[in-house]
Amino acid sequence: MPEKLTEARVKALAFDVKPAVVRDAKGTVRRMFEEYGADMLARGCVERSVTDMMERLDRYLPKWADTPITEVKRSAAREEHRRITDKHGATTANKAMRDFRAAYNFALKVVDDPDALPGNPVAAVTFNKERASNRVIMPEDLA
């Protein structure tokens, strides 16, 4: 497992459930993801979900990781979604934006000053269509 992910997991596990940075709308996108990850773990989500989310941040949204959360704009969200779609595929782009949307919604929920954070920039993204797989996995295929 990449060292960054291990560090992120350790940090996420160590956080208090009441995040200080998000409450006053300061901090980076990475910190917002880490605090959301800590909240997920506190709510009983599987650790792998947090690890996967942090990996998607590092892999697909690295330019945003050290950006202050208040500086991510709607146009940037649309552009990143388009870039990830072109480079990595529709489903991957949707997952990365869903992660950001969920972390940002968490920040909106816990921020002390409701005017400190603008609306979620992912609201401006038109998600790609995803098809459900028509493949049926038979019991003998599971072995």
JSON list of N, CA, C and O in Angstrom, two decimals, residues 60-61 64 74-98 122 124-130:
[
{"chain": "A", "resi": 60, "resn": "TYR", "atom": "N", "xyz": [-6.68, 10.99, -8.58]},
{"chain": "A", "resi": 60, "resn": "TYR", "atom": "CA", "xyz": [-7.45, 11.70, -9.59]},
{"chain": "A", "resi": 60, "resn": "TYR", "atom": "C", "xyz": [-7.64, 13.19, -9.32]},
{"chain": "A", "resi": 60, "resn": "TYR", "atom": "O", "xyz": [-7.95, 13.94, -10.23]},
{"chain": "A", "resi": 61, "resn": "LEU", "atom": "N", "xyz": [-7.48, 13.62, -8.08]},
{"chain": "A", "resi": 61, "resn": "LEU", "atom": "CA", "xyz": [-7.63, 15.04, -7.75]},
{"chain": "A", "resi": 61, "resn": "LEU", "atom": "C", "xyz": [-6.40, 15.60, -7.04]},
{"chain": "A", "resi": 61, "resn": "LEU", "atom": "O", "xyz": [-6.52, 16.36, -6.07]},
{"chain": "A", "resi": 64, "resn": "TRP", "atom": "N", "xyz": [-6.08, 19.38, -6.38]},
{"chain": "A", "resi": 64, "resn": "TRP", "atom": "CA", "xyz": [-6.98, 19.95, -5.38]},
{"chain": "A", "resi": 64, "resn": "TRP", "atom": "C", "xyz": [-6.54, 19.64, -3.95]},
{"chain": "A", "resi": 64, "resn": "TRP", "atom": "O", "xyz": [-6.97, 20.31, -3.02]},
{"chain": "A", "resi": 74, "resn": "ARG", "atom": "N", "xyz": [-17.07, 26.01, -8.99]},
{"chain": "A", "resi": 74, "resn": "ARG", "atom": "CA", "xyz": [-17.96, 25.17, -9.79]},
{"chain": "A", "resi": 74, "resn": "ARG", "atom": "C", "xyz": [-17.35, 24.86, -11.16]},
{"chain": "A", "resi": 74, "resn": "ARG", "atom": "O", "xyz": [-17.41, 23.73, -11.63]},
{"chain": "A", "resi": 75, "resn": "SER", "atom": "N", "xyz": [-16.75, 25.86, -11.78]},
{"chain": "A", "resi": 75, "resn": "SER", "atom": "CA", "xyz": [-16.14, 25.65, -13.10]},
{"chain": "A", "resi": 75, "resn": "SER", "atom": "C", "xyz": [-14.98, 24.67, -13.00]},
{"chain": "A", "resi": 75, "resn": "SER", "atom": "O", "xyz": [-14.78, 23.84, -13.89]},
{"chain": "A", "resi": 76, "resn": "ALA", "atom": "N", "xyz": [-14.21, 24.74, -11.90]},
{"chain": "A", "resi": 76, "resn": "ALA", "atom": "CA", "xyz": [-13.10, 23.81, -11.70]},
{"chain": "A", "resi": 76, "resn": "ALA", "atom": "C", "xyz": [-13.62, 22.39, -11.53]},
{"chain": "A", "resi": 76, "resn": "ALA", "atom": "O", "xyz": [-13.01, 21.43, -12.02]},
{"chain": "A", "resi": 77, "resn": "ALA", "atom": "N", "xyz": [-14.76, 22.23, -10.84]},
{"chain": "A", "resi": 77, "resn": "ALA", "atom": "CA", "xyz": [-15.34, 20.90, -10.65]},
{"chain": "A", "resi": 77, "resn": "ALA", "atom": "C", "xyz": [-15.76, 20.31, -12.00]},
{"chain": "A", "resi": 77, "resn": "ALA", "atom": "O", "xyz": [-15.50, 19.13, -12.28]},
{"chain": "A", "resi": 78, "resn": "ARG", "atom": "N", "xyz": [-16.39, 21.13, -12.84]},
{"chain": "A", "resi": 78, "resn": "ARG", "atom": "CA", "xyz": [-16.78, 20.65, -14.17]},
{"chain": "A", "resi": 78, "resn": "ARG", "atom": "C", "xyz": [-15.56, 20.26, -14.99]},
{"chain": "A", "resi": 78, "resn": "ARG", "atom": "O", "xyz": [-15.54, 19.22, -15.65]},
{"chain": "A", "resi": 79, "resn": "GLU", "atom": "N", "xyz": [-14.52, 21.10, -14.96]},
{"chain": "A", "resi": 79, "resn": "GLU", "atom": "CA", "xyz": [-13.30, 20.84, -15.73]},
{"chain": "A", "resi": 79, "resn": "GLU", "atom": "C", "xyz": [-12.60, 19.56, -15.25]},
{"chain": "A", "resi": 79, "resn": "GLU", "atom": "O", "xyz": [-12.14, 18.76, -16.06]},
{"chain": "A", "resi": 80, "resn": "GLU", "atom": "N", "xyz": [-12.50, 19.38, -13.94]},
{"chain": "A", "resi": 80, "resn": "GLU", "atom": "CA", "xyz": [-11.85, 18.18, -13.41]},
{"chain": "A", "resi": 80, "resn": "GLU", "atom": "C", "xyz": [-12.64, 16.93, -13.77]},
{"chain": "A", "resi": 80, "resn": "GLU", "atom": "O", "xyz": [-12.06, 15.91, -14.11]},
{"chain": "A", "resi": 81, "resn": "HIS", "atom": "N", "xyz": [-13.96, 17.01, -13.69]},
{"chain": "A", "resi": 81, "resn": "HIS", "atom": "CA", "xyz": [-14.79, 15.87, -14.04]},
{"chain": "A", "resi": 81, "resn": "HIS", "atom": "C", "xyz": [-14.56, 15.49, -15.50]},
{"chain": "A", "resi": 81, "resn": "HIS", "atom": "O", "xyz": [-14.40, 14.32, -15.84]},
{"chain": "A", "resi": 82, "resn": "ARG", "atom": "N", "xyz": [-14.52, 16.49, -16.36]},
{"chain": "A", "resi": 82, "resn": "ARG", "atom": "CA", "xyz": [-14.28, 16.26, -17.79]},
{"chain": "A", "resi": 82, "resn": "ARG", "atom": "C", "xyz": [-12.89, 15.66, -18.01]},
{"chain": "A", "resi": 82, "resn": "ARG", "atom": "O", "xyz": [-12.73, 14.72, -18.78]},
{"chain": "A", "resi": 83, "resn": "ARG", "atom": "N", "xyz": [-11.88, 16.21, -17.32]},
{"chain": "A", "resi": 83, "resn": "ARG", "atom": "CA", "xyz": [-10.51, 15.72, -17.47]},
{"chain": "A", "resi": 83, "resn": "ARG", "atom": "C", "xyz": [-10.39, 14.26, -17.03]},
{"chain": "A", "resi": 83, "resn": "ARG", "atom": "O", "xyz": [-9.83, 13.43, -17.72]},
{"chain": "A", "resi": 84, "resn": "ILE", "atom": "N", "xyz": [-10.97, 13.95, -15.87]},
{"chain": "A", "resi": 84, "resn": "ILE", "atom": "CA", "xyz": [-10.90, 12.58, -15.36]},
{"chain": "A", "resi": 84, "resn": "ILE", "atom": "C", "xyz": [-11.66, 11.63, -16.28]},
{"chain": "A", "resi": 84, "resn": "ILE", "atom": "O", "xyz": [-11.21, 10.52, -16.55]},
{"chain": "A", "resi": 85, "resn": "THR", "atom": "N", "xyz": [-12.80, 12.07, -16.79]},
{"chain": "A", "resi": 85, "resn": "THR", "atom": "CA", "xyz": [-13.57, 11.25, -17.73]},
{"chain": "A", "resi": 85, "resn": "THR", "atom": "C", "xyz": [-12.74, 10.92, -18.95]},
{"chain": "A", "resi": 85, "resn": "THR", "atom": "O", "xyz": [-12.66, 9.76, -19.37]},
{"chain": "A", "resi": 86, "resn": "ASP", "atom": "N", "xyz": [-12.09, 11.94, -19.52]},
{"chain": "A", "resi": 86, "resn": "ASP", "atom": "CA", "xyz": [-11.28, 11.73, -20.73]},
{"chain": "A", "resi": 86, "resn": "ASP", "atom": "C", "xyz": [-10.08, 10.83, -20.47]},
{"chain": "A", "resi": 86, "resn": "ASP", "atom": "O", "xyz": [-9.72, 10.00, -21.29]},
{"chain": "A", "resi": 87, "resn": "LYS", "atom": "N", "xyz": [-9.46, 11.00, -19.32]},
{"chain": "A", "resi": 87, "resn": "LYS", "atom": "CA", "xyz": [-8.20, 10.30, -19.04]},
{"chain": "A", "resi": 87, "resn": "LYS", "atom": "C", "xyz": [-8.40, 8.93, -18.38]},
{"chain": "A", "resi": 87, "resn": "LYS", "atom": "O", "xyz": [-7.62, 8.01, -18.62]},
{"chain": "A", "resi": 88, "resn": "HIS", "atom": "N", "xyz": [-9.45, 8.79, -17.54]},
{"chain": "A", "resi": 88, "resn": "HIS", "atom": "CA", "xyz": [-9.60, 7.57, -16.73]},
{"chain": "A", "resi": 88, "resn": "HIS", "atom": "C", "xyz": [-10.95, 6.88, -16.85]},
{"chain": "A", "resi": 88, "resn": "HIS", "atom": "O", "xyz": [-11.13, 5.80, -16.30]},
{"chain": "A", "resi": 89, "resn": "GLY", "atom": "N", "xyz": [-11.91, 7.52, -17.52]},
{"chain": "A", "resi": 89, "resn": "GLY", "atom": "CA", "xyz": [-13.20, 6.88, -17.73]},
{"chain": "A", "resi": 89, "resn": "GLY", "atom": "C", "xyz": [-14.33, 7.51, -16.94]},
{"chain": "A", "resi": 89, "resn": "GLY", "atom": "O", "xyz": [-14.12, 8.22, -15.95]},
{"chain": "A", "resi": 90, "resn": "ALA", "atom": "N", "xyz": [-15.54, 7.25, -17.41]},
{"chain": "A", "resi": 90, "resn": "ALA", "atom": "CA", "xyz": [-16.74, 7.88, -16.86]},
{"chain": "A", "resi": 90, "resn": "ALA", "atom": "C", "xyz": [-17.01, 7.48, -15.41]},
{"chain": "A", "resi": 90, "resn": "ALA", "atom": "O", "xyz": [-17.30, 8.33, -14.57]},
{"chain": "A", "resi": 91, "resn": "THR", "atom": "N", "xyz": [-16.92, 6.20, -15.12]},
{"chain": "A", "resi": 91, "resn": "THR", "atom": "CA", "xyz": [-17.22, 5.73, -13.76]},
{"chain": "A", "resi": 91, "resn": "THR", "atom": "C", "xyz": [-16.22, 6.28, -12.76]},
{"chain": "A", "resi": 91, "resn": "THR", "atom": "O", "xyz": [-16.60, 6.70, -11.66]},
{"chain": "A", "resi": 92, "resn": "THR", "atom": "N", "xyz": [-14.96, 6.31, -13.12]},
{"chain": "A", "resi": 92, "resn": "THR", "atom": "CA", "xyz": [-13.92, 6.83, -12.24]},
{"chain": "A", "resi": 92, "resn": "THR", "atom": "C", "xyz": [-14.16, 8.31, -11.95]},
{"chain": "A", "resi": 92, "resn": "THR", "atom": "O", "xyz": [-14.04, 8.75, -10.81]},
{"chain": "A", "resi": 93, "resn": "ALA", "atom": "N", "xyz": [-14.50, 9.08, -12.98]},
{"chain": "A", "resi": 93, "resn": "ALA", "atom": "CA", "xyz": [-14.77, 10.50, -12.80]},
{"chain": "A", "resi": 93, "resn": "ALA", "atom": "C", "xyz": [-15.95, 10.70, -11.86]},
{"chain": "A", "resi": 93, "resn": "ALA", "atom": "O", "xyz": [-15.92, 11.55, -10.96]},
{"chain": "A", "resi": 94, "resn": "ASN", "atom": "N", "xyz": [-16.99, 9.92, -12.05]},
{"chain": "A", "resi": 94, "resn": "ASN", "atom": "CA", "xyz": [-18.17, 10.03, -11.18]},
{"chain": "A", "resi": 94, "resn": "ASN", "atom": "C", "xyz": [-17.81, 9.70, -9.73]},
{"chain": "A", "resi": 94, "resn": "ASN", "atom": "O", "xyz": [-18.25, 10.39, -8.81]},
{"chain": "A", "resi": 95, "resn": "LYS", "atom": "N", "xyz": [-17.03, 8.65, -9.53]},
{"chain": "A", "resi": 95, "resn": "LYS", "atom": "CA", "xyz": [-16.65, 8.28, -8.16]},
{"chain": "A", "resi": 95, "resn": "LYS", "atom": "C", "xyz": [-15.84, 9.38, -7.49]},
{"chain": "A", "resi": 95, "resn": "LYS", "atom": "O", "xyz": [-16.07, 9.71, -6.32]},
{"chain": "A", "resi": 96, "resn": "ALA", "atom": "N", "xyz": [-14.88, 9.95, -8.21]},
{"chain": "A", "resi": 96, "resn": "ALA", "atom": "CA", "xyz": [-14.05, 11.01, -7.63]},
{"chain": "A", "resi": 96, "resn": "ALA", "atom": "C", "xyz": [-14.91, 12.21, -7.23]},
{"chain": "A", "resi": 96, "resn": "ALA", "atom": "O", "xyz": [-14.73, 12.78, -6.15]},
{"chain": "A", "resi": 97, "resn": "MET", "atom": "N", "xyz": [-15.85, 12.57, -8.08]},
{"chain": "A", "resi": 97, "resn": "MET", "atom": "CA", "xyz": [-16.72, 13.71, -7.78]},
{"chain": "A", "resi": 97, "resn": "MET", "atom": "C", "xyz": [-17.71, 13.39, -6.67]},
{"chain": "A", "resi": 97, "resn": "MET", "atom": "O", "xyz": [-18.04, 14.24, -5.86]},
{"chain": "A", "resi": 98, "resn": "ARG", "atom": "N", "xyz": [-18.18, 12.14, -6.61]},
{"chain": "A", "resi": 98, "resn": "ARG", "atom": "CA", "xyz": [-19.07, 11.75, -5.50]},
{"chain": "A", "resi": 98, "resn": "ARG", "atom": "C", "xyz": [-18.34, 11.83, -4.17]},
{"chain": "A", "resi": 98, "resn": "ARG", "atom": "O", "xyz": [-18.91, 12.26, -3.16]},
{"chain": "A", "resi": 122, "resn": "VAL", "atom": "N", "xyz": [-19.68, 20.71, -6.71]},
{"chain": "A", "resi": 122, "resn": "VAL", "atom": "CA", "xyz": [-20.01, 19.55, -7.53]},
{"chain": "A", "resi": 122, "resn": "VAL", "atom": "C", "xyz": [-21.46, 19.62, -8.02]},
{"chain": "A", "resi": 122, "resn": "VAL", "atom": "O", "xyz": [-21.84, 18.93, -8.96]},
{"chain": "A", "resi": 124, "resn": "ALA", "atom": "N", "xyz": [-22.56, 21.70, -9.87]},
{"chain": "A", "resi": 124, "resn": "ALA", "atom": "CA", "xyz": [-22.48, 22.15, -11.26]},
{"chain": "A", "resi": 124, "resn": "ALA", "atom": "C", "xyz": [-22.06, 21.05, -12.23]},
{"chain": "A", "resi": 124, "resn": "ALA", "atom": "O", "xyz": [-22.03, 21.27, -13.43]},
{"chain": "A", "resi": 125, "resn": "VAL", "atom": "N", "xyz": [-21.73, 19.88, -11.71]},
{"chain": "A", "resi": 125, "resn": "VAL", "atom": "CA", "xyz": [-21.24, 18.78, -12.55]},
{"chain": "A", "resi": 125, "resn": "VAL", "atom": "C", "xyz": [-22.41, 17.96, -13.07]},
{"chain": "A", "resi": 125, "resn": "VAL", "atom": "O", "xyz": [-23.32, 17.60, -12.31]},
{"chain": "A", "resi": 126, "resn": "THR", "atom": "N", "xyz": [-22.39, 17.67, -14.35]},
{"chain": "A", "resi": 126, "resn": "THR", "atom": "CA", "xyz": [-23.34, 16.73, -14.93]},
{"chain": "A", "resi": 126, "resn": "THR", "atom": "C", "xyz": [-22.64, 15.38, -14.98]},
{"chain": "A", "resi": 126, "resn": "THR", "atom": "O", "xyz": [-21.66, 15.20, -15.70]},
{"chain": "A", "resi": 127, "resn": "PHE", "atom": "N", "xyz": [-23.13, 14.46, -14.17]},
{"chain": "A", "resi": 127, "resn": "PHE", "atom": "CA", "xyz": [-22.47, 13.16, -14.05]},
{"chain": "A", "resi": 127, "resn": "PHE", "atom": "C", "xyz": [-22.66, 12.34, -15.32]},
{"chain": "A", "resi": 127, "resn": "PHE", "atom": "O", "xyz": [-23.68, 12.45, -16.00]},
{"chain": "A", "resi": 128, "resn": "ASN", "atom": "N", "xyz": [-21.68, 11.50, -15.59]},
{"chain": "A", "resi": 128, "resn": "ASN", "atom": "CA", "xyz": [-21.74, 10.59, -16.73]},
{"chain": "A", "resi": 128, "resn": "ASN", "atom": "C", "xyz": [-22.76, 9.49, -16.45]},
{"chain": "A", "resi": 128, "resn": "ASN", "atom": "O", "xyz": [-22.96, 9.09, -15.31]},
{"chain": "A", "resi": 129, "resn": "LYS", "atom": "N", "xyz": [-23.37, 9.00, -17.52]},
{"chain": "A", "resi": 129, "resn": "LYS", "atom": "CA", "xyz": [-24.25, 7.85, -17.38]},
{"chain": "A", "resi": 129, "resn": "LYS", "atom": "C", "xyz": [-23.41, 6.63, -17.08]},
{"chain": "A", "resi": 129, "resn": "LYS", "atom": "O", "xyz": [-22.33, 6.46, -17.64]},
{"chain": "A", "resi": 130, "resn": "GLU", "atom": "N", "xyz": [-23.92, 5.79, -16.21]},
{"chain": "A", "resi": 130, "resn": "GLU", "atom": "CA", "xyz": [-23.24, 4.53, -15.90]},
{"chain": "A", "resi": 130, "resn": "GLU", "atom": "C", "xyz": [-24.23, 3.41, -16.16]},
{"chain": "A", "resi": 130, "resn": "GLU", "atom": "O", "xyz": [-25.39, 3.50, -15.78]}
]
